CSV table of C-alpha atoms and ligand atoms in Angstrom, one decimal:
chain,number,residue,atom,x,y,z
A,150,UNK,CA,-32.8,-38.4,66.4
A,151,UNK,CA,-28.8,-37.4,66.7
A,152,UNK,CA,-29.3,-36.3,70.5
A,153,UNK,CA,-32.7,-39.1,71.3
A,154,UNK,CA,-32.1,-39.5,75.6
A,155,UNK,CA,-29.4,-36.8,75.7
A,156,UNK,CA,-29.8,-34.6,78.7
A,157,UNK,CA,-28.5,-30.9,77.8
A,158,UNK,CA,-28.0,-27.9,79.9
A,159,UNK,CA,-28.1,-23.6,78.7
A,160,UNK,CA,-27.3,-21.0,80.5
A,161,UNK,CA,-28.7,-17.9,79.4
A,162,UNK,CA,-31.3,-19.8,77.6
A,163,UNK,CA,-34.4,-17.5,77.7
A,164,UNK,CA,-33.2,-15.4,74.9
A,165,UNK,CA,-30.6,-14.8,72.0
A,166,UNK,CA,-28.3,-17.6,71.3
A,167,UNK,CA,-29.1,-19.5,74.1
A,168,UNK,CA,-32.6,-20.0,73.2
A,169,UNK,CA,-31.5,-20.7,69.2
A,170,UNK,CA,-28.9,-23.1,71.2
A,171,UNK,CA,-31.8,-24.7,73.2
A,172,UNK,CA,-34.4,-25.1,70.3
A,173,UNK,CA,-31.8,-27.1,68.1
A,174,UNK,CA,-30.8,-29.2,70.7
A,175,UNK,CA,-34.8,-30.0,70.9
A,176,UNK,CA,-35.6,-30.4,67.9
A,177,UNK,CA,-32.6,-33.2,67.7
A,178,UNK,CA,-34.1,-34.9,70.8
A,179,UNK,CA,-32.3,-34.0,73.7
A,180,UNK,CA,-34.4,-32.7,76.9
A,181,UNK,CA,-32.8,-29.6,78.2
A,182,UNK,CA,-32.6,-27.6,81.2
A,183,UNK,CA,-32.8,-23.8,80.5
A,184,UNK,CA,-31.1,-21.7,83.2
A,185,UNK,CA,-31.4,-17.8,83.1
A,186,UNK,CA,-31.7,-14.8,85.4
A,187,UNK,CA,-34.5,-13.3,83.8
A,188,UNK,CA,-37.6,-15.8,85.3
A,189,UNK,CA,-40.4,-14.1,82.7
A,190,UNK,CA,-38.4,-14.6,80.1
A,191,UNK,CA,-37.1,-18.1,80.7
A,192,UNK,CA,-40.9,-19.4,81.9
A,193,UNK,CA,-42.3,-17.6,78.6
A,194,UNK,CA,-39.3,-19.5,76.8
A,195,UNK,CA,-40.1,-23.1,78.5
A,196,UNK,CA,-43.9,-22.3,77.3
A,197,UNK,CA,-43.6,-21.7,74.3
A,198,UNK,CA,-41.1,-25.3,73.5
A,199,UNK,CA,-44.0,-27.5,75.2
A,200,UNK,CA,-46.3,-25.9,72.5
A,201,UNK,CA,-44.0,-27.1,70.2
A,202,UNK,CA,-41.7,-30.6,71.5
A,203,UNK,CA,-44.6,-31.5,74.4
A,204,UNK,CA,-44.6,-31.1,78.2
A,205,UNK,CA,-41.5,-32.3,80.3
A,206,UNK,CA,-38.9,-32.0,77.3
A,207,UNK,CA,-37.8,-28.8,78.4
A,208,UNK,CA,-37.5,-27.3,82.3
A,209,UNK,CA,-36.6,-23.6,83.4
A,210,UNK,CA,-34.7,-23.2,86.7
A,211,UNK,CA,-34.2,-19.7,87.6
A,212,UNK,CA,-30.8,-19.0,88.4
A,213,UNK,CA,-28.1,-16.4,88.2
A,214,UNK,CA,-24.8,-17.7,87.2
A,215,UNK,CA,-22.6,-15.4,89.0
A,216,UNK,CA,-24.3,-17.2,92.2
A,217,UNK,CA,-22.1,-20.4,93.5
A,218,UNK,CA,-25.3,-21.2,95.6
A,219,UNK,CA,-27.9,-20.5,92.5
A,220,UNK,CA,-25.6,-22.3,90.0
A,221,UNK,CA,-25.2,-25.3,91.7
A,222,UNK,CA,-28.9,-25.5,93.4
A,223,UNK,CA,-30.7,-25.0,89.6
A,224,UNK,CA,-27.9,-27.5,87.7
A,225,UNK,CA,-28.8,-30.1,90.8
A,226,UNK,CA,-32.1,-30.0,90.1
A,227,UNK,CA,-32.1,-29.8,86.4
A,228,UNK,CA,-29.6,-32.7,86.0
A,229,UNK,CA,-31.6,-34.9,88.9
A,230,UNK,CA,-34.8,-34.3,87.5
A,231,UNK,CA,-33.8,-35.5,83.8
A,232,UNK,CA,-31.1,-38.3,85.0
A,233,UNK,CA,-27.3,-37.0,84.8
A,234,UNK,CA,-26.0,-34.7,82.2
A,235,UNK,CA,-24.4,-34.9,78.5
A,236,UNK,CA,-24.3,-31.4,77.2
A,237,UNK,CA,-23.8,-28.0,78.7
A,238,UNK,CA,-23.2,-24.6,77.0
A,239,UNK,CA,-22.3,-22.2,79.3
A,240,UNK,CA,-24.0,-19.2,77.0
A,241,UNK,CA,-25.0,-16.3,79.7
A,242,UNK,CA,-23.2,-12.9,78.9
A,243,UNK,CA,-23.6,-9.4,79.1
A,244,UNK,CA,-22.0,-6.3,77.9
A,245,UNK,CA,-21.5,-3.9,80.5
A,246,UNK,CA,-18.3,-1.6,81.2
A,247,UNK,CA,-19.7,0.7,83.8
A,248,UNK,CA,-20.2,-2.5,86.3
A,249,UNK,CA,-17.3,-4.2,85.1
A,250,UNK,CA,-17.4,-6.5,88.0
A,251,UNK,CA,-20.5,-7.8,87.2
A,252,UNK,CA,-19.2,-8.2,83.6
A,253,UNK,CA,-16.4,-10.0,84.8
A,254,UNK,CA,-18.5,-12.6,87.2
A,255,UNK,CA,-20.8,-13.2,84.6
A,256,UNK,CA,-19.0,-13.5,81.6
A,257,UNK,CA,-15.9,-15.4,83.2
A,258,UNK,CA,-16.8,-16.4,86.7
A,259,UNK,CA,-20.1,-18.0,85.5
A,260,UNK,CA,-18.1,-20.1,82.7
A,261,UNK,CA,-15.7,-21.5,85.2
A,262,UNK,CA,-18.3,-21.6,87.5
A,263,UNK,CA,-20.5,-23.8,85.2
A,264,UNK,CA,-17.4,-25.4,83.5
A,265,UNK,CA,-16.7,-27.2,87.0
A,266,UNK,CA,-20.1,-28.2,88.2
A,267,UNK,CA,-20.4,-29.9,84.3
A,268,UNK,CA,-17.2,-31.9,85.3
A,269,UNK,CA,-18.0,-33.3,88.8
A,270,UNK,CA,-21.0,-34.2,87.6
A,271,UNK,CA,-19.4,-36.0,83.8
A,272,UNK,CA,-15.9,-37.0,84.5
A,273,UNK,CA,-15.4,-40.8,84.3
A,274,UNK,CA,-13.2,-40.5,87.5
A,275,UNK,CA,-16.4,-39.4,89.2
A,276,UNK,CA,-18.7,-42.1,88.0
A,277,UNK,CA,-19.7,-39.9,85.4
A,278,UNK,CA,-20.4,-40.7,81.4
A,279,UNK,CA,-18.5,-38.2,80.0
A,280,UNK,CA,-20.2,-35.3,77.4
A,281,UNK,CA,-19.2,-32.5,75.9
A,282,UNK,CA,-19.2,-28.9,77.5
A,283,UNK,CA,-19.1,-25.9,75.1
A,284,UNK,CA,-18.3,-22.4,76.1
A,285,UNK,CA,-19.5,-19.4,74.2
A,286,UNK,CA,-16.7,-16.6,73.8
A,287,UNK,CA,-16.4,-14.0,71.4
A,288,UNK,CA,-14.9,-12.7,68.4
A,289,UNK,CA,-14.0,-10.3,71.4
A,290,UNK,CA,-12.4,-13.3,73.1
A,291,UNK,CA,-9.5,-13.2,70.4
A,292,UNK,CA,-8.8,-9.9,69.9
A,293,UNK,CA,-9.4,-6.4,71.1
A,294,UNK,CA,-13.0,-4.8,71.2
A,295,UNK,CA,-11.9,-1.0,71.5
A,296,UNK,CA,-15.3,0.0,72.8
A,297,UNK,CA,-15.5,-3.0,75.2
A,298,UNK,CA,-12.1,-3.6,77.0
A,299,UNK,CA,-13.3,-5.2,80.1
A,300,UNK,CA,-16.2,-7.5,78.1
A,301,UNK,CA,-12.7,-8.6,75.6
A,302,UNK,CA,-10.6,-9.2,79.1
A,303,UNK,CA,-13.8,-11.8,80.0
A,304,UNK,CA,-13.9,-13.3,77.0
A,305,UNK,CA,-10.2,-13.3,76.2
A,306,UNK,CA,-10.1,-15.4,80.0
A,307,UNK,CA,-13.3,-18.0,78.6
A,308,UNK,CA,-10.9,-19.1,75.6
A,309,UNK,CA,-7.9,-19.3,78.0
A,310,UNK,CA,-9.3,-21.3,80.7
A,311,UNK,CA,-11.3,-23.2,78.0
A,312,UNK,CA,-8.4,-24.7,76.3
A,313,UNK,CA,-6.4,-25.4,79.9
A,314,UNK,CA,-9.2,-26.7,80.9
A,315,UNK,CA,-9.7,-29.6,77.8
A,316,UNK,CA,-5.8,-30.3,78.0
A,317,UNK,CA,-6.1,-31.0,81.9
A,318,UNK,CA,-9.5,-32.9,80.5
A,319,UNK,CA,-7.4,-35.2,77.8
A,320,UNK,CA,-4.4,-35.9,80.3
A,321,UNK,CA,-6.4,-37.2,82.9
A,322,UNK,CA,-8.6,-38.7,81.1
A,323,UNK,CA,-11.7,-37.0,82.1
A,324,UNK,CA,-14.0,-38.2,79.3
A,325,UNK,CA,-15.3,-35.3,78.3
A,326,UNK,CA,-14.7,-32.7,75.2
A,327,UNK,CA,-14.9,-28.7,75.6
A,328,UNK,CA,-14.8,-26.4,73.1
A,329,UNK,CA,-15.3,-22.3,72.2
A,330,UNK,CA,-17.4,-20.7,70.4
A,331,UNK,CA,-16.2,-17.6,69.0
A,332,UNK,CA,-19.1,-15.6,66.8
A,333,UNK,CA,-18.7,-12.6,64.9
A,334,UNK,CA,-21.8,-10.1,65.8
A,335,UNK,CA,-25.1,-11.3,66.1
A,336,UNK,CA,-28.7,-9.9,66.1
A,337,UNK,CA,-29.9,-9.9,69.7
A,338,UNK,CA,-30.5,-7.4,72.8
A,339,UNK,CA,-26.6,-7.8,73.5
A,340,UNK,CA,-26.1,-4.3,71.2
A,341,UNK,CA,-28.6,-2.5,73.3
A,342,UNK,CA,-26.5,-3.2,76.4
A,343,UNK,CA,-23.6,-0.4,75.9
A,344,UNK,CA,-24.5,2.6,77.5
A,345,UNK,CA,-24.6,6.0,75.3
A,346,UNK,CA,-21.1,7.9,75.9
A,347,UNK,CA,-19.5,10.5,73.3
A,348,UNK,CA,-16.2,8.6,73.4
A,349,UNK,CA,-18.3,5.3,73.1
A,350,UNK,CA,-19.5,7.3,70.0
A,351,UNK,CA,-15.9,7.6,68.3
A,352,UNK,CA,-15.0,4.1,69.4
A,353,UNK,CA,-18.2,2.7,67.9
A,354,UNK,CA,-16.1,3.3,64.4
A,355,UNK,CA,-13.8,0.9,64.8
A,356,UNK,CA,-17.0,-1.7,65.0
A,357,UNK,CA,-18.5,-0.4,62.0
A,358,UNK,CA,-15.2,-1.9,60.1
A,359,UNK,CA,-15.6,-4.9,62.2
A,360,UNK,CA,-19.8,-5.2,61.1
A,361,UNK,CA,-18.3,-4.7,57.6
A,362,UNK,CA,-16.1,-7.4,57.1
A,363,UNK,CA,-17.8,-9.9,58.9
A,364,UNK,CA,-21.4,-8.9,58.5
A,365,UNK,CA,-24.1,-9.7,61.3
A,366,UNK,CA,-25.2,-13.3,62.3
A,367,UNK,CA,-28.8,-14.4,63.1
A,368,UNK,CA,-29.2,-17.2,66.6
A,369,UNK,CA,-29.9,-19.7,64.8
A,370,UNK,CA,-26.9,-19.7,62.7
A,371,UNK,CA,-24.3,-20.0,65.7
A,372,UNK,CA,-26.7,-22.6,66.7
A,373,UNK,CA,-26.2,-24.9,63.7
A,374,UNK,CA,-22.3,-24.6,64.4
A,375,UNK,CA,-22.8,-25.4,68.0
A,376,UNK,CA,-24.9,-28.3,66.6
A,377,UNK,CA,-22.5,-29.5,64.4
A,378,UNK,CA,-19.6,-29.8,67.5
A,379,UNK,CA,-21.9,-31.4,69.9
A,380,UNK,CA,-22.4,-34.2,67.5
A,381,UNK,CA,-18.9,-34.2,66.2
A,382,UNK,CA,-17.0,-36.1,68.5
A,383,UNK,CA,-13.6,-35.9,66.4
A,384,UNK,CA,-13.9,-32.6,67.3
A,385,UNK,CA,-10.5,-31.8,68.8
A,386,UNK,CA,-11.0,-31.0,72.8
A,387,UNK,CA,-10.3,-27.8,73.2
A,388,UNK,CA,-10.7,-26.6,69.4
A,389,UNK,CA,-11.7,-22.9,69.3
A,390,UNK,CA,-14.1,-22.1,66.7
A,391,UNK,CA,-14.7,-18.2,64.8
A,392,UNK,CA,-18.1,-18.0,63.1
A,393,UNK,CA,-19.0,-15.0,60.6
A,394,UNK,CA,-21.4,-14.6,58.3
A,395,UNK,CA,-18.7,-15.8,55.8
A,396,UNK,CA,-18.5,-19.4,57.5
A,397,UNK,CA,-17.1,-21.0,60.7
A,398,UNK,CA,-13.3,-22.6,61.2
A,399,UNK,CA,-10.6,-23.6,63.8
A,400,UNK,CA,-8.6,-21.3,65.2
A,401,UNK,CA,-4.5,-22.4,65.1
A,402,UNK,CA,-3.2,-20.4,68.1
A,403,UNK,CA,0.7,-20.4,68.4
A,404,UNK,CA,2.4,-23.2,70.4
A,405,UNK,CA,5.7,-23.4,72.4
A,406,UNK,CA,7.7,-24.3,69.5
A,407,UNK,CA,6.4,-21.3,68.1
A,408,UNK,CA,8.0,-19.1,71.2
A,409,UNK,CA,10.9,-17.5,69.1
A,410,UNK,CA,14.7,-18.2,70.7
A,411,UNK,CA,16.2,-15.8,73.1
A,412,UNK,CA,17.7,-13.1,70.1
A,413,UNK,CA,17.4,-9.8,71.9
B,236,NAI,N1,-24.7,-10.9,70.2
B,236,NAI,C1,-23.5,-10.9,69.8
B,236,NAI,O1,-23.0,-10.1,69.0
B,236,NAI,C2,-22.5,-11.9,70.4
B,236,NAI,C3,-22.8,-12.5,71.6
B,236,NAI,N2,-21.8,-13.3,72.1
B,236,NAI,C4,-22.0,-14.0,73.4
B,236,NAI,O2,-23.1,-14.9,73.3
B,236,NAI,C5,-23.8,-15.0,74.6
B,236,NAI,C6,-25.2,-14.8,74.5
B,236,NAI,O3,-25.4,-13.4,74.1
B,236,NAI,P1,-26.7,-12.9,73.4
B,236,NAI,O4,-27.6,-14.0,73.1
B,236,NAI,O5,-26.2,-12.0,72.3
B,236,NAI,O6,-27.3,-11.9,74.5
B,236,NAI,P2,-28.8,-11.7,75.1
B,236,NAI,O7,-28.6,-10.5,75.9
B,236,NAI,O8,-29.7,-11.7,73.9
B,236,NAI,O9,-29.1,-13.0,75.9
B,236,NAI,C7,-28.3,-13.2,77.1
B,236,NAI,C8,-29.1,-14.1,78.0
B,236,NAI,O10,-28.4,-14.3,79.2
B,236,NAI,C9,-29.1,-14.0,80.4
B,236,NAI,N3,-28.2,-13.6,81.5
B,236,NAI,C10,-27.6,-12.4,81.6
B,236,NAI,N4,-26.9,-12.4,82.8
B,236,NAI,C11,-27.1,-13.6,83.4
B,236,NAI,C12,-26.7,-14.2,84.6
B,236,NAI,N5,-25.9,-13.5,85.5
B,236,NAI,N6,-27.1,-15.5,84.9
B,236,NAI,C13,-27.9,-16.2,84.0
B,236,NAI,N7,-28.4,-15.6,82.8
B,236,NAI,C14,-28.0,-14.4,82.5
B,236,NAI,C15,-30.0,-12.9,79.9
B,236,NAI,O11,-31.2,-12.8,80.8
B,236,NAI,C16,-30.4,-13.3,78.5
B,236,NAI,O12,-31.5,-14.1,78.5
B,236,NAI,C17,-23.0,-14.1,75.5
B,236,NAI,O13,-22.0,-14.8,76.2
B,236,NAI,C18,-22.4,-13.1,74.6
B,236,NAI,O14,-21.2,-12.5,75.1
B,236,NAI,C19,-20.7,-13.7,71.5
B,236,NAI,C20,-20.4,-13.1,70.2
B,236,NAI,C21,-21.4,-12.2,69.6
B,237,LIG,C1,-9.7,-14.5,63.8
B,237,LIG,C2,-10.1,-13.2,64.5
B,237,LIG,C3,-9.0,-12.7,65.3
B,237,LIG,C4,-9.1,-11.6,66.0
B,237,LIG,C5,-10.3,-10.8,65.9
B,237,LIG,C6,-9.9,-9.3,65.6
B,237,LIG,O1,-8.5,-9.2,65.8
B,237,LIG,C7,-10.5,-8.3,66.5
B,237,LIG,C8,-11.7,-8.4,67.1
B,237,LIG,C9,-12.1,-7.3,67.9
B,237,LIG,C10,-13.4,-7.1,68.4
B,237,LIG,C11,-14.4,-8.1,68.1
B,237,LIG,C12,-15.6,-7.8,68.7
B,237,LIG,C13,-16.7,-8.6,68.6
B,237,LIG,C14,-17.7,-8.6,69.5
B,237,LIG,C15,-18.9,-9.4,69.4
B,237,LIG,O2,-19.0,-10.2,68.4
B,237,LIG,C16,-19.9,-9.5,70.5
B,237,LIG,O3,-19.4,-10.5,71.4
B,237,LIG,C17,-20.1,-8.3,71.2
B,237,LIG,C18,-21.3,-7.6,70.9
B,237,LIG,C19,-21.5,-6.4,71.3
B,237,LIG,C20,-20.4,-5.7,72.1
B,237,LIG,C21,-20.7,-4.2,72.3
B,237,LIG,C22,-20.8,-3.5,71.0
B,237,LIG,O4,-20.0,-3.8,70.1
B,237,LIG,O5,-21.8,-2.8,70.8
């Protein structure tokens, strides 16, 4: 199997993507370590995959990513119990504008949070063995989502930091490959999470167009995409995928020679 002895770690893995993200990276072979706030949900999850890949190929480890002290306690344990690390996908995010702090520690804080931990553990300059660390963004993380401006300021920050991050990562030589996921819609709880608000209501327009032209993805299909990078290790470090319903491509984002000359 493409991932046979690969140890994986996913935040915000007891429902959603995440889970989608954790079955395929099972049913390839890897053991993973499923991280999430929600305990029921993540114990119900880690049930369910030793029905179906047997006992001790999957662990849940309670933890809220916004936590330095719960981040680093659960990925410690995870990655000691199944040897070292080769894959994280920092997944965990929520939509919430009212507690935008809490949107912002989540959605941000937690990647960077998660981002770092992956690299002390897997840079070669640490004794590590390198491995590939994939972020999940947005569609959101690229361009403005009227109805959720903080939520597109976090995920607008996950792509930035991403691809600074995997430069620093190929100067120095690091040994290990991020990269960005950045879907289109998708059919989880996610939608449920914006509270009802009349100006919401007019706002929610500008979505419908969005809905329209790049129709609604199920888990597993960002899942096959995420597959497809974490096997693909010509994948450029720091590449920043879009997925629709339509298909999934690299994102060419303008470079310093692109910076016009000084004409005003
Ligand atoms: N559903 C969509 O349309 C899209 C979602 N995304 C992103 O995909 C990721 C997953 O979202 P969905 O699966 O749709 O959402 P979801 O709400 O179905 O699942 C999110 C999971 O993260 C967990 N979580 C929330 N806060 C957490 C925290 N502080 N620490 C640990 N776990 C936490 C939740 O308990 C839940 O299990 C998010 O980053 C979201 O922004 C990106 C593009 C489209
Ligand atoms: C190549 C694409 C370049 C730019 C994209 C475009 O300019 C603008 C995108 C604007 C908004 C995109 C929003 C997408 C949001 C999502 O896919 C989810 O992350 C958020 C899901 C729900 C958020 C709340 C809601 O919409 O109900």
């Amino acid at each position: 199997m493409a991932l046979e002895g690969k140890v994986a770690l996913v935040t915000g893995a007891a429902r959603g993507i995440g889970k989608a993200l954790t079955e395929i990276l099972l049913q390839n072979g890897a053991k993973v370590a499923l991280l999430d706030v929600d305990k029921n949900a993540g114990q119900e999850a880690v049930s369910a995959f030793d029905e179906e890949f047997g006992a001790g190929r999957s662990v849940f480890c309670c933890c809220d990513v916004s936590s330095e002290v719960q981040f680093r306690d659960a990925f410690e344990k995870s990655t000691q119990l199944f040897g070292g690390l080769d894959i994280i996908c920092n997944n965990a995010g929520i939509v919430n504008e009212s507690d935008w702090e809490k949107a912002v520690a989540v959605n941000l804080n937690g990647v960077i949070r998660g981002t770092f931990l992956a690299l002390e553990l897997m840079k070669k300059e640490n004794g590590g063995r390198g491995g590939v660390i994939v972020n999940i963004a947005s569609m959101a993380g690229l361009g403005p989502h009227a109805v959720a401006p903080v939520y597109t300021a976090s995920k607008h920050g996950v792509v930035g930091f991403s691809r600074a991050i995997a430069e620093a990562s190929t100067v120095l030589g690091y040994g290990v490959r991020i990269n960005v996921l950045c879907p289109g819609f998708v059919q989880t709880t996610i939608f449920a999470s914006l509270e009802k608000d009349e100006a919401l209501e007019k706002l929610r327009n500008q979505r419908g167009k969005l809905l329209e032209s790049w129709g609604i993805l199920e888990p597993s299909d960002v899942a096959k995409i995420f597959l497809r990078i974490v096997l693909d290790d010509s994948s450029r470090n720091g590449g920043v995928l879009v997925i629709t319903s339509k298909g999934a491509e690299y994102i060419n984002f303008p470079t310093a020679a692109d910076v016009p000359a000084a004409t005003l």
